[in-house]
PDB file of C-alpha atoms in Angstrom:
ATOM      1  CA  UNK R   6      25.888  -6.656  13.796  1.00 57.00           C
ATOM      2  CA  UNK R   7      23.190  -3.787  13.165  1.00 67.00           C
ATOM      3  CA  UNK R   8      23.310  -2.879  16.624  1.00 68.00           C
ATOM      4  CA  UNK R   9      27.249  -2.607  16.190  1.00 66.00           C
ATOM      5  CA  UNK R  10      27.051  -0.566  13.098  1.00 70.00           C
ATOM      6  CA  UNK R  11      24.670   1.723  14.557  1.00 75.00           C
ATOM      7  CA  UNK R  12      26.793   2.236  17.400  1.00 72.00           C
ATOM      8  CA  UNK R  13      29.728   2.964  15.360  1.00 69.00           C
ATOM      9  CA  UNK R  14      27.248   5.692  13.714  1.00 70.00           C
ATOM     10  CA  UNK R  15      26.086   7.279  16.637  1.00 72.00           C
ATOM     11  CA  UNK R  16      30.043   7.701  17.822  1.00 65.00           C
ATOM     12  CA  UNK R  17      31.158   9.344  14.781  1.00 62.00           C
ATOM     13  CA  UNK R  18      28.132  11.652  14.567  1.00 64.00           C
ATOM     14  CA  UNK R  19      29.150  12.805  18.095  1.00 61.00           C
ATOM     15  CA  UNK R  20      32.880  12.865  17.567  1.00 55.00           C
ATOM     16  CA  UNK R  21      31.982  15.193  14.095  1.00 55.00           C
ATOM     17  CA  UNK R  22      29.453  17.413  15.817  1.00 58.00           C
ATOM     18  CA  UNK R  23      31.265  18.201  19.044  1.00 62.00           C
ATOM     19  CA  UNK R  24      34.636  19.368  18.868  1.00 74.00           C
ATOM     20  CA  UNK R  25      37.645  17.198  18.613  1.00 81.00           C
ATOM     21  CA  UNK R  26      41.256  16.193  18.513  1.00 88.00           C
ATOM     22  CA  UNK R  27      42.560  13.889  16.323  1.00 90.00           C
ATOM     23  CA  UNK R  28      45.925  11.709  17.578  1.00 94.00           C
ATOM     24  CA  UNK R  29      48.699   9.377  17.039  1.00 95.00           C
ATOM     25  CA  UNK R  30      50.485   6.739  19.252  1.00 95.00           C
ATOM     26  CA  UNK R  31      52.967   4.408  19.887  1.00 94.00           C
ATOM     27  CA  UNK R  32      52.866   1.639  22.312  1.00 93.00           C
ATOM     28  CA  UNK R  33      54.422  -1.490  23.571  1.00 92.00           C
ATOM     29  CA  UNK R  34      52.992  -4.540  25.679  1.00 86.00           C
ATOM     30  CA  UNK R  35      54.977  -5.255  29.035  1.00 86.00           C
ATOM     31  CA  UNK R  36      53.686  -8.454  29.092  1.00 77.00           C
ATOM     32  CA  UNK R  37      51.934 -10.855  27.171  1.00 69.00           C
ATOM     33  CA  UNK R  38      53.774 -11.286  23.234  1.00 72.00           C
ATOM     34  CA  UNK R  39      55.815  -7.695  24.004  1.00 80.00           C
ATOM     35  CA  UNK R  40      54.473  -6.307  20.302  1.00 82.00           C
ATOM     36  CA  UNK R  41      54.871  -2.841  19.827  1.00 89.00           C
ATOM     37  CA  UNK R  42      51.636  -1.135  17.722  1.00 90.00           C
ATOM     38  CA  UNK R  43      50.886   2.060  16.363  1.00 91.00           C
ATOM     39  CA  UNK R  44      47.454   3.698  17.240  1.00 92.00           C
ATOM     40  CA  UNK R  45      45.127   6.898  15.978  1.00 94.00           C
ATOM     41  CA  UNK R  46      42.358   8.021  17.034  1.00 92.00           C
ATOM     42  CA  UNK R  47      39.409  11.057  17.184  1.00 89.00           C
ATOM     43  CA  UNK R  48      38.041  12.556  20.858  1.00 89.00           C
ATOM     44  CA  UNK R  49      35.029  14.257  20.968  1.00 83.00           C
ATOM     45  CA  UNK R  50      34.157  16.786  23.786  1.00 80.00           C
ATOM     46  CA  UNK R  51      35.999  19.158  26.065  1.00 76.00           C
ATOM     47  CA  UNK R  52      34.302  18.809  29.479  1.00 79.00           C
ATOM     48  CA  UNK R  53      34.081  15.907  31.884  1.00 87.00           C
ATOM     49  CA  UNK R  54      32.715  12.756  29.688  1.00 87.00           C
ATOM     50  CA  UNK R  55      34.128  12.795  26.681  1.00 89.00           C
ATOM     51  CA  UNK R  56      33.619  10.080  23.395  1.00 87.00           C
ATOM     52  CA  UNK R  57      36.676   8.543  21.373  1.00 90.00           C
ATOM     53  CA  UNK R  58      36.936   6.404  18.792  1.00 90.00           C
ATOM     54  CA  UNK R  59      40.736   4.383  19.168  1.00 92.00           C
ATOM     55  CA  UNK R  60      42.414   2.099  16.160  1.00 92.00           C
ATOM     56  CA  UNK R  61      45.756   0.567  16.936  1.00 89.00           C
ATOM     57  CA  UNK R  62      47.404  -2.264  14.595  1.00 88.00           C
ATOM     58  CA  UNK R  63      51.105  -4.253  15.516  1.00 82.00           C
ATOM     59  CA  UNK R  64      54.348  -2.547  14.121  1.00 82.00           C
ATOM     60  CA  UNK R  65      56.135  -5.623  13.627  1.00 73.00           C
ATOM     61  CA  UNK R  66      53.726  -8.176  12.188  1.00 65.00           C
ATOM     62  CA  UNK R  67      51.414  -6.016  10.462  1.00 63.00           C
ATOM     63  CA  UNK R  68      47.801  -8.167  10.088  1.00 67.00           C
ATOM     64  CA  UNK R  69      45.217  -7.828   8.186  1.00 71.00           C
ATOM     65  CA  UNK R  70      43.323  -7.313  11.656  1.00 80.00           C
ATOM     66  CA  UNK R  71      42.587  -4.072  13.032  1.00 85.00           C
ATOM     67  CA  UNK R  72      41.460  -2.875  16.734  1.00 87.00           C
ATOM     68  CA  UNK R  73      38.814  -0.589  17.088  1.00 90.00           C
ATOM     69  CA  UNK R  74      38.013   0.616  20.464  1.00 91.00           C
ATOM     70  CA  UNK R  75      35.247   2.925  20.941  1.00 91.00           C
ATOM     71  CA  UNK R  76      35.292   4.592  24.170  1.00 92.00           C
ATOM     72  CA  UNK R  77      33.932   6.775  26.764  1.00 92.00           C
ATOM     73  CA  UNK R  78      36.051   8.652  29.023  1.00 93.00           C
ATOM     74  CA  UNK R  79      35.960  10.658  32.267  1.00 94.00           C
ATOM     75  CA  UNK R  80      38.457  13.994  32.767  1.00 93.00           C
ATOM     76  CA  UNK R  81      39.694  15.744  35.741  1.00 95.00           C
ATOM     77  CA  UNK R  82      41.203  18.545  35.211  1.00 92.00           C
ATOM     78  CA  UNK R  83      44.132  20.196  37.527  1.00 92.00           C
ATOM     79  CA  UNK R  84      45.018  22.777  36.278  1.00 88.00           C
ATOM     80  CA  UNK R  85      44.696  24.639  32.633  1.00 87.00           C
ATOM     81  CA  UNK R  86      47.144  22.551  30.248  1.00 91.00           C
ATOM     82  CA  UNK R  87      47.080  19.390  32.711  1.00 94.00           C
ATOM     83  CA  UNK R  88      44.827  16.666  32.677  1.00 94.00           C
ATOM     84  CA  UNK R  89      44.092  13.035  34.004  1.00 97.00           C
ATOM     85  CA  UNK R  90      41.703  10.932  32.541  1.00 96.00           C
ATOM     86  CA  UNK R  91      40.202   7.289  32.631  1.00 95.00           C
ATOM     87  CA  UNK R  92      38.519   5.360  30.067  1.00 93.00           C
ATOM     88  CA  UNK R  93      36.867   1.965  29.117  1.00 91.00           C
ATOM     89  CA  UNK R  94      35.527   0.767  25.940  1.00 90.00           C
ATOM     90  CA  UNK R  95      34.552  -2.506  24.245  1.00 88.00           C
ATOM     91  CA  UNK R  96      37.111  -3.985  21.586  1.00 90.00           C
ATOM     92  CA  UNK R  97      35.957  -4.426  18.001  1.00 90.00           C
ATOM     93  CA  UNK R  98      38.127  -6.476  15.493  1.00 88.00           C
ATOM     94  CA  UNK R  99      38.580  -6.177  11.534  1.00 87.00           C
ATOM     95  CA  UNK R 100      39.169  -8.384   9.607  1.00 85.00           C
ATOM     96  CA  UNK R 101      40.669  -6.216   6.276  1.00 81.00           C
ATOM     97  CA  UNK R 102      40.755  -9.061   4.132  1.00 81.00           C
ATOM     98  CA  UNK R 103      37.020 -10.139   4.820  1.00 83.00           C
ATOM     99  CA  UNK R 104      35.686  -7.228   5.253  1.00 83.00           C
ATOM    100  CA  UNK R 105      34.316  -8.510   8.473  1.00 85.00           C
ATOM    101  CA  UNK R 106      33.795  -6.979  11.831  1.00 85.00           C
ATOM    102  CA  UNK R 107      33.144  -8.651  14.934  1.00 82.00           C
ATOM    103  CA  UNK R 108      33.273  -7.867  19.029  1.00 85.00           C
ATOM    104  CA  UNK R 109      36.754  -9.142  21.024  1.00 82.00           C
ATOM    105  CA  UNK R 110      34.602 -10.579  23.592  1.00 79.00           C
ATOM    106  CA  UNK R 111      31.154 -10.064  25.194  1.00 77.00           C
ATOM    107  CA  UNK R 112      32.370  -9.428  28.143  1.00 80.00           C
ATOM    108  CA  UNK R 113      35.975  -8.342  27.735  1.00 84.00           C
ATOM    109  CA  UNK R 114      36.620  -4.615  27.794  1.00 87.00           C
ATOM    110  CA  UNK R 115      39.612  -1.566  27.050  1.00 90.00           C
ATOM    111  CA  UNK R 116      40.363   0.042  30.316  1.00 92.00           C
ATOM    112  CA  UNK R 117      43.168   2.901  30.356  1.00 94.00           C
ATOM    113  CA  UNK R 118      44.028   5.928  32.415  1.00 96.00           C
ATOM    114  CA  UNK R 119      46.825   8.637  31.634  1.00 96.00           C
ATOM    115  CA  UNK R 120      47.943  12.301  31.614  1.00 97.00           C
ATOM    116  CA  UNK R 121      47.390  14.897  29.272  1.00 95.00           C
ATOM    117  CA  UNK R 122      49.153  17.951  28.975  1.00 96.00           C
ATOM    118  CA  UNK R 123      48.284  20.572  26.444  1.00 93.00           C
ATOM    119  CA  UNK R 124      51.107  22.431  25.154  1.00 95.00           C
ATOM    120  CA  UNK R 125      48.892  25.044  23.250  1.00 92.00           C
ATOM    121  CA  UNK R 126      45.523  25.509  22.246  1.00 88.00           C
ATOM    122  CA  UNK R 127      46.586  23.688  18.799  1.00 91.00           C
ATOM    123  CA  UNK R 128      48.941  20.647  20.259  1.00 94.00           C
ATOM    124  CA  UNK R 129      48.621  18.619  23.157  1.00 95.00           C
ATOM    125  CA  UNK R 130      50.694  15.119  24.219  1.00 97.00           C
ATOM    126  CA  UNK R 131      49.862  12.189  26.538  1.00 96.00           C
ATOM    127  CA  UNK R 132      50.753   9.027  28.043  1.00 97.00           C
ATOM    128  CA  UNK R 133      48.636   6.108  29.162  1.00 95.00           C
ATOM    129  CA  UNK R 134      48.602   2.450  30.374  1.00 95.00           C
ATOM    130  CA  UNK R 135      45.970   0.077  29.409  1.00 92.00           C
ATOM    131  CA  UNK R 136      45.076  -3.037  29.799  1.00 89.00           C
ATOM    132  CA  UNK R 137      42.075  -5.706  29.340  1.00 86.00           C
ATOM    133  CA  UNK R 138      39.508  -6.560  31.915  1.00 86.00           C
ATOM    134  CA  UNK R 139      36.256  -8.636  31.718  1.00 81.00           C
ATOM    135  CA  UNK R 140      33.533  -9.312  33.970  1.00 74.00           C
ATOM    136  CA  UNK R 141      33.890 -13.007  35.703  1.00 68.00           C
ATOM    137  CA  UNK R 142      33.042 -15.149  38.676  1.00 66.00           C
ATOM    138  CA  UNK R 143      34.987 -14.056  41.177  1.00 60.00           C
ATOM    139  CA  UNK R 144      34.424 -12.046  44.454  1.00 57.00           C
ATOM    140  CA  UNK R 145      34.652  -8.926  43.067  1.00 56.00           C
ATOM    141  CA  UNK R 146      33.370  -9.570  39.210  1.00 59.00           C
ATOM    142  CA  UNK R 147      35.704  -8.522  37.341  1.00 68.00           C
ATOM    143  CA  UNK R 148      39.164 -10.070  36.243  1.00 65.00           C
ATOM    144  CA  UNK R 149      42.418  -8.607  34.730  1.00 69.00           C
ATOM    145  CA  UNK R 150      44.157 -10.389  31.495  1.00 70.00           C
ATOM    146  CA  UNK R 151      47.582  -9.470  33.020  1.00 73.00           C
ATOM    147  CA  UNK R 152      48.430  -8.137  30.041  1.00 81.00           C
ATOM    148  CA  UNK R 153      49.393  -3.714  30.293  1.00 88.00           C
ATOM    149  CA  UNK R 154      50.063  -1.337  27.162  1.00 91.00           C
ATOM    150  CA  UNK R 155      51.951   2.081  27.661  1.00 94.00           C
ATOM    151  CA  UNK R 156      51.191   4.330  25.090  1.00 94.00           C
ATOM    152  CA  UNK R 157      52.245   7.939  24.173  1.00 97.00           C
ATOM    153  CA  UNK R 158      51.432   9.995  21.752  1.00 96.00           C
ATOM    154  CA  UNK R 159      50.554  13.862  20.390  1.00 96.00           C
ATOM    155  CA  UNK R 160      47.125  15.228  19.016  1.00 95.00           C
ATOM    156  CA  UNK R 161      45.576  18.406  17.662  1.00 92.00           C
ATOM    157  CA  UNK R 162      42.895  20.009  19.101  1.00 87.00           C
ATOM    158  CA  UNK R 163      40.355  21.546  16.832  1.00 76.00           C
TER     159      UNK R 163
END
């Protein structure tokens, strides 16, 4: 749990100290339970690796549970106000009404790619799909929950 707090610490010192963008979302499942869920989240950096720090909770059935997905991501740029990207992060659960937080899964991670075009040097939108992987025994060590997320949303860019 220390090493997961100091984690956390370490991201939001980066995502403070760099520049950033702060975002919302909206997303549905295409599979799995279908829920729709609402997401936020802070980016940190403008070049090729960049640091985020994602929270997304269901629409519908609003829980006491939260996701937390901390994140590293790659960029490519293609032009000026067009970008593609690819992340993966580990999944972090809270609990709202315990006040307890605890890791998804050892080995169970966030994996998403998308677009990002920046409409000014204030406002930028995006779309993504995600999905869950994890690291198993199979020929190529690493499995796919079947499970995909497409997600849009717009940010500011500070």
């Amino acid at each position: 749990m220390r090493s997961l707090i100091s984690v956390g610490v370490i991201l939001l010192f980066a995502i403070v100290a760099l520049s950033i963008s702060t975002y919302v979302s909206m997303g549905v499942e295409l599979s799995g339970l279908e829920r729709q869920f609402l997401g936020v989240g802070l980016q940190s950096g403008k070049g090729f690796f960049r640091s985020e720090l994602n929270c997304y909770v269901p629409v519908i059935q609003i829980s006491s549970l939260l996701e937390l997905d901390p994140a590293v991501s790659l960029n490519f740029r293609l032009g000026n106000n067009f970008t593609l990207y690819t992340g993966l992060g580990f999944i972090i659960l809270v609990d709202l009404h315990e006040v307890q937080a605890f890791i998804y899964s050892d080995n169970s991670f966030r994996v998403k790619a998308g677009i990002r075009l920046k409409l000014s040097e204030l406002i930028h939108i995006f779309g993504e799909v995600m999905t869950i992987a994890g690291l198993v025994d199979s020929p190529y060590l690493i499995g796919w929950s079947g499970v995909l997320y497409v997600n849009a949303g717009i940010g500011l860019n500070y």
